[in-house]
Amino acid sequence: MTGNKMSERSALDRLADALVEDILEMSDEELIEEIGDLQEVQRIATDTQSLFENSVIATGKARLAAAKTAVTANQLERSATVVALDPSAARRRIDRALASDPETQRKLTLAARKGEGLSDSDIQGMLEDLAELGVLPDDGGDVGA
Amino acid sequence: MSVPDTVSSLTQDEVADAIRSLPPAGWARLLRVAQTYSCNRPIDPKDLLQEAFLRALGSRHCPRDVEIIRFLTEAMRSIAWDVVKEVRRRPPPLPLHDKSGALVIDPPDRRPTAEWQLASEQEAGRFKQAVISIFEDDVVAQVTVEGIMEGMEGAELQELTGLDVKGLATKRRMIRRRIDNTFPEGWKS
């Protein structure tokens, strides 16, 4: 019955399954009796609960890291869209963005609103800021224009 | 990670709530399962249980009609099986120095060989024989263990052992307790 040398691991796996089935079928009372006393069961429960709460924290951290990665990727994507514009297209886009968002327009200075006296890099920075704020409309074909 | 179907599966918060609401015996039961599945495997019981918790809170979906302990048990089983598969793919670490004490500059091929896989199987074989040998004073228990190892269950196992359902359950419990007592730290080669 034990001759098949290439299935030794499988034999042990089947035994483990049967033993685990027994553990699952035991009543709580039988389990407590087997462990010894309720105090010891409580100690094991406290240790295992702590293990679980550590897992909850680790999962939360992993989700936070994933969310940060997604936000960074999103920002890079928006920046990439802005960077693709030439200076004159960028100025036209700023005009459209401000025209479509009076609230933002009010907050900017007159010069900034008209894009006068601003360098190309100022314009580029404004575009990136507006993209981050989510008030930048579609480029309307200005990319590469 | 796939999106869970929250109609047929618990949400992650529901999984966490179900685990937190376990009675003390439930937590102790989980650790017992982890100890059994980590026996003769290169993983610590608590690491196995923690990995099951992580998967339960993440990638694995718990069907609503499955008890949380059954769900975690299945997760531990899957992890424990994967650990062995991984070890079989990865040979033991090589020494940094050769027999003369010189640093090994050009290590040999690290791909697992048939010899390495055979050695892993032989190790399992030694544990299997060690388990069978602790029932030499109880022929029925020994036959039950061998029958289980061959994949027998239910009526087939009853026929082999001559035990009824209740007698078989009692024998299986005795077998588990004796294995636990003989190998309290599992089988580590």
XYZ file of C-alpha atoms in Angstrom:
334
model
C 0.000 0.000 0.000
C 2.943 2.313 0.442
C 4.987 1.303 -2.579
C 4.446 4.238 -4.946
C 7.476 6.400 -4.180
C 6.461 9.221 -6.525
C 3.223 9.947 -4.637
C 4.571 10.211 -1.100
C 3.760 13.898 -0.900
C 0.218 13.295 -2.162
C -0.264 10.599 0.470
C 0.715 13.075 3.197
C -1.564 15.711 1.662
C -4.542 13.342 1.843
C -3.757 12.548 5.477
C -3.509 16.272 6.296
C -6.919 16.853 4.675
C -8.472 14.094 6.792
C -6.932 15.444 10.001
C -8.092 18.975 9.200
C -11.589 17.667 8.535
C -11.551 16.222 12.051
C -10.464 19.588 13.482
C -13.332 21.324 11.656
C -15.909 18.781 12.822
C -14.992 19.049 16.521
C -17.393 21.044 18.672
C -16.043 24.106 20.493
C -16.326 22.187 23.775
C -14.301 19.255 22.423
C -11.642 21.618 21.125
C -11.377 23.445 24.467
C -11.123 20.113 26.272
C -8.374 18.964 23.901
C -6.363 22.165 24.382
C -6.643 21.872 28.145
C -8.476 24.829 29.595
C -10.384 27.901 28.612
C -7.590 30.248 29.699
C -5.173 28.659 27.238
C -7.815 28.854 24.492
C -8.289 32.540 25.308
C -4.523 33.120 25.117
C -4.332 31.439 21.707
C -7.359 33.444 20.545
C -5.760 36.733 21.620
C -2.507 35.887 19.795
C -4.360 34.876 16.645
C -6.585 37.969 16.742
C -3.439 40.081 16.913
C -2.128 38.254 13.837
C -5.371 39.098 12.057
C -5.326 42.777 13.015
C -1.742 42.992 11.705
C -3.020 41.575 8.430
C -5.774 44.199 8.332
C -3.173 46.948 8.808
C -0.908 45.439 6.127
C -3.841 45.219 3.702
C -4.765 48.842 4.395
C -1.189 49.972 3.752
C -1.065 47.991 0.513
C -4.323 49.589 -0.647
C -3.018 53.051 0.232
C 0.201 52.411 -1.709
C -1.831 51.184 -4.697
C -4.038 54.289 -4.527
C -0.961 56.558 -4.410
C 0.521 54.763 -7.403
C -2.739 55.213 -9.307
C -2.864 58.947 -8.467
C 0.765 59.402 -9.561
C 0.087 57.554 -12.803
C -2.957 59.730 -13.390
C -0.962 62.918 -12.771
C 1.783 61.754 -15.133
C -0.832 61.033 -17.771
C -2.295 64.546 -17.416
C 1.146 66.159 -17.455
C 2.014 64.186 -20.574
C -1.064 65.632 -22.290
C -0.080 69.173 -21.279
C 3.573 68.746 -22.268
C 2.524 67.764 -25.766
C 1.327 71.339 -26.470
C 3.414 74.023 -28.188
C 3.438 77.494 -26.480
C 0.747 79.102 -28.653
C -1.532 76.087 -28.344
C -0.961 76.145 -24.601
C -2.045 79.810 -24.413
C -5.196 79.032 -26.437
C -5.964 76.196 -24.105
C -5.543 78.387 -21.039
C -7.990 80.874 -22.562
C -10.552 78.146 -23.162
C -10.088 76.723 -19.673
C -10.597 80.092 -18.036
C -13.564 80.933 -20.234
C -15.262 77.717 -19.193
C -14.545 78.185 -15.465
C -15.491 81.677 -14.177
C -14.673 80.719 -10.588
C -11.044 80.007 -11.475
C -10.971 83.044 -13.718
C -11.962 85.344 -10.840
C -9.100 84.022 -8.757
C -6.430 84.855 -11.294
C -4.883 88.240 -11.936
C -5.811 90.198 -15.037
C -2.425 89.590 -16.613
C -2.571 85.901 -15.923
C -6.089 85.685 -17.307
C -4.947 87.099 -20.634
C -1.669 85.214 -20.601
C 0.154 88.536 -21.006
C 3.630 88.911 -19.561
C 3.819 85.239 -18.783
C 6.646 83.080 -20.018
C 6.021 79.825 -21.877
C 7.045 77.907 -18.786
C 4.533 79.942 -16.685
C 1.826 78.943 -19.144
C 2.947 75.334 -19.005
C 2.832 75.414 -15.197
C -0.649 76.926 -15.220
C -1.854 74.189 -17.545
C -0.497 71.542 -15.216
C -2.154 73.212 -12.215
C -5.484 73.447 -14.018
C -5.172 69.816 -15.080
C -4.628 68.837 -11.459
C -7.676 70.846 -10.424
C -9.698 69.026 -13.071
C -10.833 72.254 -14.799
C -8.899 71.679 -18.006
C -11.287 70.933 -20.900
C -10.442 68.648 -23.820
C -7.603 70.007 -25.946
C -9.931 70.474 -28.921
C -7.292 69.454 -31.389
C -4.538 71.763 -30.130
C -2.134 68.926 -29.425
C 0.695 69.161 -31.824
C -0.962 72.150 -33.461
C -7.241 41.666 -8.763
C -10.697 40.761 -10.053
C -13.749 42.647 -8.860
C -15.752 40.587 -6.358
C -19.373 39.770 -7.034
C -20.811 41.111 -3.774
C -24.125 39.351 -4.376
C -22.609 35.882 -4.139
C -19.408 36.784 -2.235
C -18.769 38.649 0.998
C -17.276 42.115 0.743
C -13.865 42.608 2.329
C -15.472 44.414 5.278
C -17.906 41.536 5.736
C -15.007 39.063 5.661
C -13.210 41.102 8.340
C -16.392 41.285 10.452
C -16.974 37.533 10.128
C -13.413 36.783 11.243
C -13.580 39.252 14.141
C -16.800 37.681 15.385
C -15.231 34.227 15.790
C -15.441 32.818 19.324
C -12.165 32.000 21.147
C -12.474 28.350 20.075
C -12.802 29.498 16.444
C -9.459 31.314 16.595
C -7.845 28.308 18.257
C -9.357 26.048 15.577
C -7.780 28.170 12.847
C -4.367 27.827 14.454
C -4.831 24.031 14.715
C -5.604 23.890 11.004
C -2.515 25.999 10.257
C -0.355 23.687 12.372
C -1.660 20.638 10.501
C -1.201 22.097 7.033
C 2.269 23.478 7.824
C 3.477 20.123 9.139
C 6.301 18.850 6.920
C 6.203 22.060 4.889
C 8.715 24.889 4.927
C 6.293 27.404 6.417
C 5.556 28.437 10.000
C 1.922 27.886 11.117
C 1.461 31.544 12.057
C 2.942 32.697 8.746
C 0.545 30.346 6.967
C -2.433 31.702 8.885
C -1.379 35.315 8.348
C -0.999 34.746 4.612
C -4.512 33.241 4.585
C -5.839 36.344 6.372
C -4.110 38.591 3.828
C -5.621 36.700 0.903
C -9.053 36.649 2.567
C -8.876 40.440 2.862
C -7.514 40.807 -0.661
C -7.521 38.538 -3.659
C -9.727 35.632 -2.509
C -13.503 35.906 -2.541
C -15.537 34.175 0.163
C -18.852 32.826 -1.154
C -21.747 33.810 1.108
C -22.777 30.205 1.646
C -19.327 29.147 2.923
C -18.458 29.393 6.622
C -15.569 31.740 7.263
C -13.495 28.997 8.943
C -13.973 26.700 5.913
C -12.993 29.554 3.631
C -9.801 30.293 5.593
C -9.027 26.574 5.785
C -9.193 26.292 1.997
C -6.946 29.357 1.678
C -4.354 27.797 4.023
C -4.489 24.515 2.121
C -3.886 26.271 -1.168
C -0.972 28.316 0.239
C 0.631 25.259 1.866
C 0.430 23.291 -1.386
C 1.928 26.208 -3.325
C 4.835 26.449 -0.859
C 5.869 22.893 -1.671
C 5.549 23.479 -5.413
C 7.721 26.579 -5.089
C 10.394 24.764 -3.100
C 10.451 21.981 -5.691
C 11.141 24.559 -8.366
C 13.892 26.182 -6.302
C 16.916 24.081 -5.226
C 18.525 24.645 -1.800
C 20.896 27.640 -1.509
C 24.448 27.068 -2.624
C 27.403 27.702 -0.300
C 29.305 30.909 -0.988
C 32.639 29.084 -0.642
C 33.882 25.786 -2.054
C 35.556 23.006 -0.043
C 38.932 24.772 -0.136
C 37.388 27.926 1.313
C 37.633 29.863 -1.944
C 34.755 32.094 -3.005
C 32.563 30.457 -5.636
C 32.788 32.810 -8.627
C 30.933 30.769 -11.209
C 28.129 28.873 -9.455
C 26.791 25.767 -11.163
C 23.432 25.602 -12.923
C 20.693 26.446 -10.359
C 17.851 24.833 -12.252
C 16.105 22.087 -10.238
C 17.259 18.658 -11.225
C 15.435 15.371 -11.223
C 17.724 14.384 -8.328
C 16.571 17.355 -6.255
C 12.915 16.595 -6.899
C 13.532 12.956 -6.037
C 15.218 13.997 -2.777
C 12.158 16.101 -1.897
C 9.913 13.116 -2.573
C 12.141 10.842 -0.497
C 11.916 13.306 2.387
C 8.111 13.105 2.216
C 8.439 9.315 2.098
C 10.478 9.295 5.320
C 7.830 11.354 7.100
C 5.099 9.082 5.764
C 6.857 5.995 7.131
C 7.486 7.760 10.454
C 3.753 8.504 10.741
C 2.743 4.935 9.907
C 5.253 3.545 12.403
C 3.703 5.320 15.396
C 0.623 3.110 15.013
C 2.430 -0.230 15.175
C 0.583 -1.046 18.392
C -2.821 -0.463 16.744
C -3.380 -2.358 13.517
C -6.773 -0.765 12.827
C -5.328 2.750 13.241
C -2.403 1.841 10.978
C -4.712 0.455 8.285
C -6.893 3.565 8.619
C -3.878 5.857 8.143
C -2.695 3.900 5.107
C -6.226 3.850 3.653
C -6.528 7.632 4.040
C -3.107 8.086 2.441
C -4.297 6.008 -0.516
C -7.276 8.330 -0.931
C -9.964 6.155 0.644
C -12.857 7.703 2.519
C -16.410 6.960 3.672
C -17.770 3.511 2.919
C -14.555 2.356 1.298
C -12.579 3.189 4.427
C -15.229 1.574 6.632
C -15.002 -1.592 4.594
C -11.200 -1.604 4.838
C -11.142 -1.059 8.608
C -14.352 -2.825 9.643
C -15.426 0.305 11.544
C -18.821 2.020 11.375
C -19.176 5.789 10.802
C -18.870 6.674 14.500
C -16.020 4.224 15.072
C -14.121 5.630 12.122
C -14.565 9.217 13.360
C -13.283 8.177 16.791
C -10.293 6.407 15.250
C -9.478 9.383 13.052
C -9.495 11.658 16.090
C -7.186 9.293 17.974
C -4.857 9.238 14.954
C -4.739 13.027 14.795
C -4.039 13.394 18.502
C -1.244 10.856 18.400
C 0.383 12.514 15.382
C 0.085 15.918 17.110
C 1.664 14.541 20.280
C 4.452 12.724 18.446
C 5.352 15.659 16.190
C 4.367 18.737 18.242
C 6.606 20.976 16.138
C 5.756 19.208 12.901
C 8.272 17.186 10.946
C 11.391 19.167 10.191
C 14.249 17.389 8.498
